[in-house]
């Protein structure tokens, strides 16, 4: 019964016919009064899980979110869908806040977004207590978005999230509590349950796999990175993409380089980082969202709250600080479910920069030394996993899924030889944009040598010694007398370093933390040293492919994905023409209403119209993504454009 109502609301407000399986379980739990925990990747549809209950349950639902800049957009989108939403945060003037609170206590709103800091505000607490008291308007649900922020083990810890539990406890009647996050390892998940005080929550962990995303990793120098990105943007000129840089300076420089190369070709390049003025940032963001600038170069300050569904590629110009951060940023590609690609470009200096950041931030944190040290160790741990991602020769998708403890989604994992057919088939390792090279002997020599040295020297020095270099440093450390010195004289020092790096990445060697890391034996070293005849040790690494060729192959893989997705982007014949026509209609509506185009309706909905060619309002409602409110407001414009087009065709 309650679920029927929920389904009706899903259709009426959002235009969808059915919940996705994970959504169904979570919504059902909440409606039955049970707590819930939803761990789902970006784009899986978390917001529906609390928005629909908020719209069908009496009273006001609170949504706690750290993304203040996002709240306005979410509220706008809900209003467009015909709901009564509100938000309360510091972007409102005190007078506006008063009005919101007043209307809220009159029971006007179904849903209210609040920043976590707000929960400690006495006025807000008084309002909430009154609402939850007998005879009050009622608080059926407190939804906690980005719930991983409550955990110190994650990457976005926010102390204010620790206040959520006591806020809930202070309410005269406990509402249902539902927590949502896109990124949580097992440890973080356990923290969410205990720190938020969830009671036997219905837990849904949806596959982290984003099947429509292609993942690529390429190692290259800084100049090559800029060239690669430029080529990529040129050959995807009609598509929208984000390029992430590690620093503001790198962002500024790359944006300039790209603008020089791309703007003469008619491709506008936007730029975004926290050092720009608020007005500049707002303009850059708007240009990107409205497709005036298809490409934006940005630091990680950009993206929180970018719900743009048709981002076709995300390129990382530098290595992010963790797999969590990477997957979140890369995951902004392809939210509409159409093929999109994510490329990570890296080299050794990216990791040096990351280590420098960790040490620097450590020095800034004087508050509690033990806590600072814990956080530092944690950040090195997160970075090591990132390094493993860059260096693995196995399936990149499998690596990420394993990291998040998602073992079910992808049964196959390919290791070793280049052009195999197993694996996910759409990552740069599986499509074999590198050649695998057997370096078992070198790996064995390296592990033995590190054992002999007793873990005192860094990677560069060990590589020199293995190569047999006769330098001052080698002599003064007496490495030239060590067994194994010069045993890899045939191999270039750079290649030896690669092997060492990959031995670290895969756990045969370990690298100490800190700014001057040294090599020691890793937990898997025994597999090399024990020489088990039944399980002979073997080791392959990526032979560096010429970057041009690698990029070309990756591109082909994405094109293949697209072709498979059928009508998706391979719009054929007059579907393509109609699509452009409808996009024009959407552009007009969006300009007139001052709404981002995707809030008018998504590309997916436009494609649905091309395929179905609706002639009536009812037929239009059949198109996924078109709810009643949208049909009422914009329906006529689209229907008459379609009718005109069909007429013309006959
Ligand atoms: P998340 O918050 O998990 O990143 P969103 O809530 O923004 O994801 O939803 C991602 C996309 O999926 C949105 O375009 C949304 O409208 C769409 N969506 C959500 N639920 C459904 C559903 N049941 N059927 C079809 N599309 C859905
Ligand atoms: Zn793969």
XYZ file of C-alpha atoms and ligand atoms in Angstrom:
678
model
C 0.000 0.000 0.000
C 2.606 2.493 1.127
C 4.846 1.277 -1.667
C 2.074 1.887 -4.186
C 1.921 5.449 -3.023
C 5.698 5.695 -3.294
C 5.618 4.365 -6.845
C 2.908 6.830 -7.744
C 5.056 9.656 -6.344
C 8.068 8.404 -8.294
C 6.040 8.592 -11.471
C 4.284 11.843 -10.689
C 7.258 13.883 -9.530
C 10.163 12.276 -11.357
C 8.539 10.535 -14.303
C 10.027 7.081 -13.600
C 8.022 3.888 -13.843
C 9.861 1.755 -11.335
C 12.369 1.923 -8.539
C 15.713 0.337 -9.159
C 16.083 -2.787 -6.996
C 18.277 -1.149 -4.336
C 16.011 1.896 -4.160
C 12.978 -0.311 -3.706
C 14.433 -2.027 -0.627
C 15.575 1.204 0.986
C 12.352 3.109 0.365
C 10.333 0.162 1.626
C 12.387 -0.004 4.851
C 12.003 3.714 5.505
C 8.257 3.600 4.900
C 8.009 0.717 7.365
C 9.814 2.822 9.953
C 13.180 1.079 9.812
C 16.618 2.700 9.555
C 18.485 2.339 6.292
C 21.996 2.492 4.899
C 22.497 2.926 1.180
C 25.986 2.573 -0.265
C 25.688 3.238 -3.958
C 27.956 4.729 -6.554
C 27.273 8.188 -7.915
C 24.478 8.065 -10.411
C 22.784 5.050 -8.834
C 19.937 7.232 -7.622
C 20.428 7.806 -3.916
C 18.437 11.002 -3.692
C 15.229 9.319 -4.801
C 15.573 7.017 -1.764
C 14.926 9.871 0.651
C 13.067 12.279 -1.594
C 10.224 9.903 -2.348
C 9.598 9.012 1.334
C 9.789 12.717 2.140
C 7.066 13.377 -0.432
C 4.694 10.669 0.767
C 5.231 10.726 4.551
C 3.434 13.384 6.607
C 5.694 15.965 8.297
C 9.064 17.363 7.316
C 12.099 15.293 6.335
C 15.545 16.703 7.100
C 18.380 15.998 4.718
C 21.789 16.624 6.254
C 24.339 17.431 3.581
C 27.779 19.060 3.641
C 27.331 20.344 0.120
C 25.971 23.786 0.832
C 26.535 24.982 -2.716
C 24.412 22.111 -3.967
C 21.340 22.698 -1.844
C 19.952 25.552 -3.900
C 20.100 23.415 -7.052
C 18.472 20.426 -5.431
C 15.694 22.558 -4.076
C 15.196 24.169 -7.455
C 15.022 20.783 -9.161
C 12.484 19.513 -6.618
C 10.405 22.643 -7.060
C 10.480 22.099 -10.812
C 9.170 18.602 -10.159
C 6.241 20.062 -8.229
C 7.348 19.395 -4.630
C 7.616 21.774 -1.643
C 11.284 21.783 -0.650
C 13.484 24.213 1.277
C 16.994 24.612 2.549
C 18.603 26.290 5.498
C 22.245 27.315 5.377
C 24.577 30.256 5.641
C 23.968 31.426 2.068
C 20.583 32.759 3.245
C 20.322 36.116 5.009
C 19.037 36.030 8.616
C 15.717 37.419 7.390
C 15.419 34.648 4.812
C 16.281 32.057 7.434
C 13.494 33.416 9.633
C 11.004 33.110 6.832
C 12.063 29.544 6.069
C 11.773 28.524 9.722
C 8.400 30.183 10.056
C 6.952 28.498 6.998
C 8.506 25.200 8.085
C 6.810 25.327 11.472
C 3.527 26.001 9.705
C 4.034 22.671 7.979
C 4.518 24.065 4.493
C 7.622 22.086 3.485
C 7.917 18.370 2.805
C 11.696 18.345 2.843
C 14.450 20.582 4.176
C 18.169 20.418 3.377
C 20.407 21.515 6.238
C 24.151 21.781 6.748
C 25.426 19.640 9.648
C 26.577 22.721 11.603
C 22.969 23.861 11.699
C 21.963 20.950 13.935
C 23.808 22.529 16.858
C 22.056 25.885 16.422
C 19.703 26.331 19.432
C 16.976 27.938 17.344
C 16.996 25.143 14.859
C 17.034 22.536 17.605
C 14.057 24.206 19.302
C 12.153 24.143 16.014
C 12.996 20.470 15.450
C 12.030 19.494 18.978
C 8.700 21.190 18.620
C 8.118 19.565 15.254
C 8.883 16.092 16.607
C 6.818 16.547 19.792
C 3.309 15.084 20.087
C 0.948 17.371 18.177
C 3.835 18.832 16.163
C 4.114 18.644 12.393
C 6.240 15.524 12.694
C 9.711 14.510 11.494
C 9.339 11.142 9.810
C 12.882 10.893 8.520
C 16.383 12.290 8.934
C 18.454 11.444 5.860
C 22.220 11.824 6.064
C 23.823 12.379 2.689
C 27.575 11.860 2.132
C 27.483 9.804 5.322
C 31.140 8.764 4.998
C 31.988 12.251 6.323
C 31.290 10.847 9.800
C 34.301 8.522 9.601
C 37.863 9.444 10.357
C 38.998 6.583 8.124
C 37.538 8.109 5.022
C 38.870 11.044 3.145
C 36.310 13.770 3.904
C 35.972 13.579 7.661
C 33.843 16.408 9.104
C 33.732 16.852 12.861
C 30.274 18.437 12.584
C 28.933 15.073 11.410
C 29.622 13.684 14.877
C 26.859 15.978 16.170
C 24.164 14.266 14.134
C 23.656 11.437 16.625
C 23.151 13.772 19.560
C 20.774 15.914 17.533
C 18.626 12.870 16.851
C 18.807 11.837 20.483
C 17.573 15.255 21.558
C 14.325 14.834 19.623
C 11.295 13.825 21.705
C 10.438 11.125 19.200
C 13.139 9.383 17.229
C 12.638 9.670 13.459
C 13.781 7.020 11.028
C 17.427 7.615 10.168
C 18.741 6.790 6.719
C 22.361 7.234 5.656
C 23.714 7.409 2.113
C 27.155 7.470 0.611
C 28.827 6.762 -2.702
C 32.151 5.707 -1.305
C 32.724 3.543 1.692
C 35.130 0.772 2.427
C 34.031 -1.786 4.990
C 35.707 0.115 7.784
C 33.940 3.352 6.886
C 30.631 1.530 6.612
C 30.967 0.192 10.155
C 31.773 3.711 11.353
C 28.656 5.122 9.720
C 26.435 2.646 11.539
C 28.008 3.246 14.941
C 28.644 6.992 14.754
C 25.158 7.800 13.490
C 23.584 5.284 15.858
C 21.708 3.455 13.109
C 19.471 0.714 14.521
C 19.635 -2.562 12.619
C 19.532 -0.673 9.319
C 18.331 -2.189 6.075
C 21.625 -2.121 4.186
C 21.928 -1.961 0.469
C 25.356 -1.998 -1.089
C 24.832 -1.793 -4.811
C 27.506 -2.867 -7.149
C 30.122 -0.188 -7.435
C 30.623 -1.105 -11.017
C 29.785 1.621 -13.498
C 29.574 -0.479 -16.613
C 29.279 2.496 -18.957
C 32.630 3.954 -17.901
C 35.902 3.131 -19.614
C 38.946 3.395 -17.331
C 42.388 4.218 -18.599
C 45.748 4.817 -16.965
C 48.731 6.262 -18.815
C 52.153 7.106 -17.475
C 53.744 10.094 -19.204
C 55.761 13.252 -18.619
C 54.156 16.602 -17.904
C 54.500 17.991 -21.439
C 53.091 14.836 -22.938
C 50.116 15.129 -20.591
C 49.142 18.537 -21.959
C 49.496 17.293 -25.532
C 47.479 14.173 -24.816
C 44.639 16.164 -23.271
C 44.659 18.615 -26.128
C 44.408 15.813 -28.701
C 41.668 14.179 -26.742
C 39.600 17.350 -26.431
C 40.008 18.059 -30.149
C 38.847 14.637 -31.181
C 35.876 14.920 -28.790
C 35.023 18.496 -29.630
C 31.281 18.036 -29.441
C 31.447 16.465 -25.984
C 31.559 17.774 -22.471
C 34.543 16.933 -20.266
C 36.318 17.767 -17.007
C 40.095 17.850 -16.546
C 41.240 17.678 -12.931
C 44.578 19.111 -11.809
C 46.215 18.760 -8.382
C 46.940 22.457 -7.823
C 45.616 25.877 -8.721
C 48.833 26.665 -10.525
C 48.627 23.544 -12.677
C 44.985 24.391 -13.378
C 45.826 27.906 -14.524
C 48.704 26.755 -16.703
C 46.875 23.900 -18.335
C 43.765 25.998 -18.929
C 45.930 28.565 -20.706
C 47.690 25.970 -22.849
C 44.408 24.337 -23.795
C 42.692 27.633 -24.496
C 45.511 28.608 -26.887
C 45.146 25.377 -28.772
C 41.396 24.827 -28.627
C 39.712 28.209 -28.733
C 40.797 28.887 -32.331
C 38.970 25.629 -33.135
C 35.839 26.963 -31.502
C 36.147 24.971 -28.263
C 35.798 27.244 -25.231
C 37.774 26.239 -22.146
C 36.547 27.150 -18.659
C 38.636 27.137 -15.498
C 37.682 26.633 -11.858
C 39.525 26.693 -8.547
C 39.087 28.110 -5.075
C 41.529 30.959 -5.756
C 39.150 32.600 -8.210
C 36.514 35.107 -7.136
C 33.041 33.762 -6.391
C 31.702 35.599 -9.444
C 34.333 34.041 -11.717
C 33.620 30.621 -10.314
C 29.876 30.938 -10.735
C 30.367 32.038 -14.316
C 32.769 29.173 -15.105
C 30.402 26.640 -13.618
C 27.415 28.062 -15.476
C 29.329 28.080 -18.779
C 30.149 24.424 -18.319
C 26.699 23.333 -17.197
C 24.994 25.197 -20.011
C 27.395 23.687 -22.568
C 28.801 27.082 -23.569
C 32.229 25.769 -22.540
C 32.374 22.037 -23.216
C 35.650 21.655 -21.343
C 36.542 22.752 -17.835
C 39.956 22.545 -16.176
C 39.619 22.478 -12.411
C 40.938 21.480 -9.023
C 38.946 19.120 -6.842
C 37.049 22.182 -5.594
C 34.934 21.698 -8.692
C 32.291 19.047 -8.939
C 30.604 18.835 -5.576
C 27.105 19.382 -6.709
C 27.702 19.137 -10.415
C 24.848 16.896 -11.427
C 25.439 17.467 -15.118
C 24.420 14.123 -16.562
C 26.132 14.288 -19.961
C 29.783 14.663 -18.963
C 31.418 12.351 -21.505
C 34.959 12.288 -20.155
C 36.927 13.031 -17.008
C 40.689 13.264 -17.369
C 42.983 13.455 -14.349
C 46.072 15.466 -15.203
C 47.500 14.499 -11.805
C 47.083 11.707 -9.314
C 44.353 12.306 -6.709
C 44.928 11.530 -3.048
C 42.947 8.306 -2.831
C 40.928 5.787 -4.785
C 37.845 7.219 -3.065
C 38.599 10.674 -4.413
C 39.454 9.273 -7.828
C 36.304 7.227 -8.196
C 34.150 10.075 -7.019
C 35.681 12.560 -9.454
C 35.897 10.128 -12.358
C 32.340 9.037 -11.560
C 31.050 12.443 -12.639
C 31.367 11.094 -16.160
C 28.403 9.355 -17.721
C 25.758 9.857 -15.073
C 23.154 9.506 -17.800
C 24.234 5.906 -18.314
C 25.703 6.453 -21.768
C 29.292 5.440 -22.489
C 31.887 7.810 -21.080
C 35.554 7.544 -20.261
C 37.898 8.262 -17.384
C 41.619 8.662 -17.929
C 44.305 9.052 -15.326
C 47.619 10.489 -16.519
C 50.463 10.169 -14.077
C 54.177 10.203 -13.437
C 56.485 9.959 -10.448
C 56.349 13.642 -9.602
C 52.609 13.339 -8.923
C 53.397 11.058 -6.009
C 56.196 13.293 -4.768
C 53.738 16.179 -4.747
C 51.141 14.135 -2.837
C 53.722 13.129 -0.222
C 54.747 16.740 0.099
C 51.095 17.726 0.728
C 50.749 15.097 3.419
C 53.876 16.255 5.228
C 52.952 19.928 4.873
C 49.416 19.500 6.164
C 50.843 17.486 9.023
C 52.950 20.475 10.065
C 49.906 22.702 10.012
C 47.982 20.496 12.372
C 49.220 21.281 15.825
C 46.005 20.668 17.690
C 46.461 17.072 18.727
C 49.680 15.373 17.753
C 48.422 11.834 18.029
C 45.435 12.622 15.859
C 47.650 14.375 13.343
C 49.921 11.342 13.150
C 46.952 9.013 12.698
C 45.648 11.154 9.903
C 49.081 11.222 8.267
C 49.399 7.439 8.374
C 45.904 7.122 6.999
C 46.688 9.417 4.105
C 49.830 7.462 3.210
C 47.755 4.295 3.238
C 45.192 5.831 0.876
C 47.969 7.077 -1.410
C 49.626 3.651 -1.556
C 46.401 2.176 -2.911
C 46.386 4.905 -5.547
C 49.940 3.988 -6.518
C 48.870 0.370 -6.882
C 46.120 1.488 -9.270
C 48.600 3.329 -11.468
C 50.922 0.371 -11.642
C 48.724 -2.679 -11.786
C 48.771 -4.732 -14.969
C 45.452 -6.336 -14.011
C 41.963 -5.099 -14.802
C 41.540 -1.519 -13.544
C 37.850 -1.961 -12.877
C 38.503 -5.099 -10.842
C 41.118 -3.190 -8.842
C 38.656 -0.455 -7.889
C 35.856 -2.876 -7.085
C 38.141 -4.958 -4.905
C 39.190 -1.792 -3.090
C 35.589 -1.052 -2.184
C 35.024 -4.636 -1.123
C 32.681 -5.250 -4.034
C 33.652 -8.768 -5.039
C 30.474 -9.810 -6.702
C 30.220 -7.530 -9.643
C 33.069 -8.735 -11.780
C 34.002 -12.372 -11.585
C 36.867 -12.127 -13.985
C 40.183 -10.546 -13.536
C 42.911 -10.643 -16.034
C 46.530 -10.528 -15.042
C 49.526 -10.651 -17.280
C 49.650 -11.017 -20.996
C 48.647 -8.132 -23.189
C 45.857 -8.920 -25.573
C 43.748 -11.399 -23.636
C 40.011 -11.488 -23.956
C 39.113 -11.905 -20.280
C 38.611 -9.063 -17.825
C 36.109 -6.245 -18.078
C 36.984 -5.529 -21.670
C 36.750 -1.809 -21.224
C 39.741 -0.583 -19.301
C 43.141 0.240 -20.733
C 44.703 -2.849 -19.185
C 42.037 -5.199 -20.500
C 42.030 -3.711 -23.979
C 45.772 -4.139 -23.965
C 46.870 -0.625 -24.689
C 50.169 -1.790 -23.261
C 52.307 -4.806 -23.975
C 53.086 -7.056 -21.042
C 56.731 -7.900 -20.551
C 58.007 -10.824 -18.526
C 60.492 -9.472 -16.008
C 60.500 -12.398 -13.600
C 64.306 -12.585 -13.444
C 64.729 -8.891 -12.784
C 62.023 -8.964 -10.134
C 63.668 -11.896 -8.396
C 67.067 -10.168 -8.450
C 65.531 -6.977 -7.080
C 63.757 -8.644 -4.182
C 66.920 -10.569 -3.216
C 68.979 -7.417 -3.406
C 66.581 -5.482 -1.197
C 66.697 -8.340 1.295
C 70.495 -8.184 1.295
C 70.475 -4.401 1.847
C 68.211 -4.714 4.847
C 65.737 -1.999 3.895
C 67.974 1.039 4.178
C 67.937 2.575 0.722
C 65.521 4.347 -1.569
C 64.309 3.224 -4.965
C 66.691 5.315 -7.074
C 69.776 4.112 -5.253
C 68.703 0.463 -5.344
C 68.043 0.769 -9.091
C 71.480 2.312 -9.641
C 73.163 -0.481 -7.706
C 71.284 -3.227 -9.542
C 72.285 -1.614 -12.803
C 75.899 -1.548 -11.597
C 76.351 2.220 -11.564
C 79.624 3.336 -10.096
C 78.575 6.563 -8.408
C 79.839 8.336 -5.339
C 76.587 7.501 -3.521
C 76.773 3.793 -4.437
C 80.358 3.611 -3.226
C 79.791 5.497 -0.003
C 76.902 3.196 0.893
C 79.096 0.198 0.018
C 76.476 -1.107 -2.364
C 79.153 -2.008 -4.899
C 80.307 -4.857 -2.678
C 76.843 -6.276 -2.183
C 75.833 -9.583 -3.825
C 73.594 -8.729 -6.744
C 75.343 -5.437 -7.502
C 75.280 -4.976 -11.274
C 73.177 -8.083 -11.814
C 70.799 -6.106 -14.041
C 73.445 -4.273 -16.042
C 71.565 -4.998 -19.288
C 68.462 -3.187 -18.158
C 68.133 0.620 -18.249
C 67.915 2.223 -14.812
C 64.467 3.621 -15.619
C 63.130 0.159 -16.406
C 64.593 -1.198 -13.159
C 62.823 1.584 -11.286
C 59.561 0.596 -12.956
C 59.998 -2.989 -11.826
C 60.760 -1.834 -8.283
C 57.699 0.394 -8.287
C 55.462 -2.408 -9.419
C 56.932 -4.814 -6.897
C 55.860 -2.274 -4.277
C 52.449 -1.823 -5.855
C 51.768 -5.545 -5.740
C 53.080 -6.163 -2.239
C 56.394 -7.963 -2.938
C 58.352 -4.983 -1.697
C 57.264 -2.342 0.759
C 58.090 1.317 0.662
C 58.356 3.200 3.938
C 56.326 6.337 4.417
C 57.651 9.841 4.708
C 59.383 12.164 2.347
C 62.445 9.950 1.803
C 60.956 6.491 1.516
C 63.190 3.404 1.607
C 62.529 -0.041 0.172
C 62.074 -3.136 2.318
C 60.480 -6.540 1.874
C 56.724 -6.677 1.427
C 54.284 -9.226 2.766
C 54.460 -11.253 -0.453
C 58.287 -11.354 -0.585
C 58.275 -14.959 0.609
C 56.650 -15.994 -2.648
C 59.806 -14.847 -4.412
C 62.377 -15.939 -1.873
C 60.929 -19.342 -1.022
C 61.197 -20.693 -4.594
C 58.231 -23.015 -4.360
C 58.470 -25.347 -7.368
C 54.702 -25.895 -7.323
C 53.915 -22.216 -7.532
C 56.754 -20.681 -9.495
C 57.044 -16.939 -9.185
C 56.403 -14.922 -12.306
C 56.151 -11.209 -12.826
C 55.058 -9.099 -15.766
C 55.022 -5.343 -16.176
C 53.665 -2.917 -18.693
C 56.034 -2.199 -21.493
C 55.495 1.447 -22.221
C 53.406 1.794 -25.322
C 53.909 4.826 -27.501
C 51.400 7.203 -25.993
C 49.819 8.161 -29.293
C 49.009 4.561 -30.068
C 47.751 3.854 -26.582
C 45.391 6.796 -26.714
C 44.181 5.681 -30.112
C 43.367 2.203 -28.833
C 41.613 3.524 -25.761
C 39.559 5.741 -28.016
C 38.593 2.810 -30.165
C 37.454 0.885 -27.096
C 35.188 3.758 -26.127
C 33.804 3.968 -29.645
C 33.021 0.274 -29.487
C 31.234 0.723 -26.171
C 29.189 3.449 -27.780
C 28.286 1.371 -30.755
C 27.125 -1.373 -28.400
C 24.953 1.038 -26.487
C 23.005 1.221 -29.722
C 20.852 4.248 -30.466
C 22.550 5.991 -27.541
C 25.119 8.230 -29.133
C 25.103 6.451 -32.422
C 21.915 8.354 -33.222
C 21.011 7.501 -36.710
C 19.624 9.474 -39.575
C 16.722 11.691 -38.732
C 16.778 10.752 -35.038
C 19.923 12.827 -34.920
C 18.229 15.682 -36.690
C 15.234 15.632 -34.365
C 17.532 15.392 -31.370
C 19.255 18.606 -32.421
C 15.875 20.245 -32.941
C 14.707 19.253 -29.459
C 17.975 20.391 -27.966
C 17.296 23.774 -29.498
C 13.825 23.832 -27.907
C 15.377 22.923 -24.580
C 17.957 25.659 -24.967
C 15.189 28.214 -25.492
C 13.246 27.046 -22.454
C 16.389 26.993 -20.378
C 17.310 30.547 -21.352
C 13.801 31.815 -20.750
C 13.488 30.153 -17.342
C 17.112 30.671 -16.373
C 17.336 26.973 -15.617
C 20.268 24.737 -16.562
C 19.326 22.686 -19.592
C 19.451 19.357 -17.790
C 16.868 20.585 -15.295
C 14.467 21.213 -18.129
C 15.072 17.634 -19.170
C 17.997 15.294 -19.702
C 19.598 14.183 -22.957
C 18.211 10.780 -22.165
C 14.668 12.120 -22.096
C 15.288 13.901 -25.412
C 16.488 10.670 -26.932
C 13.439 8.917 -25.539
C 11.312 11.471 -27.413
C 13.262 10.848 -30.624
C 12.653 7.149 -30.357
C 8.986 7.273 -29.352
C 7.873 10.424 -31.166
C 5.030 11.151 -28.722
C 2.020 13.016 -30.094
C -0.013 13.522 -26.925
C 0.638 14.495 -23.350
C -0.020 10.907 -22.247
C 2.473 9.547 -24.733
C 4.952 12.134 -23.577
C 4.523 10.910 -19.994
C 5.701 7.492 -21.182
C 9.129 8.936 -21.903
C 11.467 8.144 -18.996
C 12.372 11.311 -17.148
C 9.193 13.250 -17.962
C 6.934 13.700 -14.935
C 3.614 15.492 -14.735
C 5.011 18.872 -13.825
C 7.483 18.810 -16.701
C 4.808 17.616 -19.105
C 2.585 20.508 -18.016
C 5.242 23.152 -18.258
C 7.383 22.205 -21.218
C 5.406 19.443 -22.849
C 3.685 21.572 -25.477
C 6.940 23.027 -26.720
C 8.408 19.579 -27.269
C 5.227 18.069 -28.685
C 4.822 20.807 -31.249
C 8.474 20.566 -32.248
C 8.008 16.840 -32.784
C 4.775 17.327 -34.707
C 6.386 19.960 -36.936
C 9.285 17.648 -37.574
C 7.065 14.676 -38.453
C 5.010 16.846 -40.838
C 8.071 18.016 -42.565
C 9.278 14.496 -43.005
C 6.210 13.269 -44.834
P 23.149 9.796 -6.875
O 22.646 10.784 -5.863
O 23.189 8.390 -6.379
O 24.431 10.207 -7.517
P 20.906 10.688 -8.385
O 19.904 10.601 -7.308
O 21.414 12.040 -8.766
O 22.123 9.748 -8.072
O 20.317 9.944 -9.659
C 21.111 9.713 -10.808
C 20.250 9.717 -12.049
O 19.407 8.563 -12.099
C 19.337 10.929 -12.093
O 19.301 11.414 -13.422
C 18.004 10.353 -11.657
O 16.936 11.129 -12.099
C 18.045 8.966 -12.271
N 17.176 7.999 -11.557
C 17.077 7.840 -10.228
N 16.191 6.878 -9.911
C 15.711 6.396 -11.089
C 14.745 5.357 -11.442
N 14.131 4.645 -10.515
N 14.537 5.145 -12.746
C 15.171 5.856 -13.691
N 16.082 6.849 -13.424
C 16.352 7.115 -12.144
Zn 39.358 -4.270 -17.204
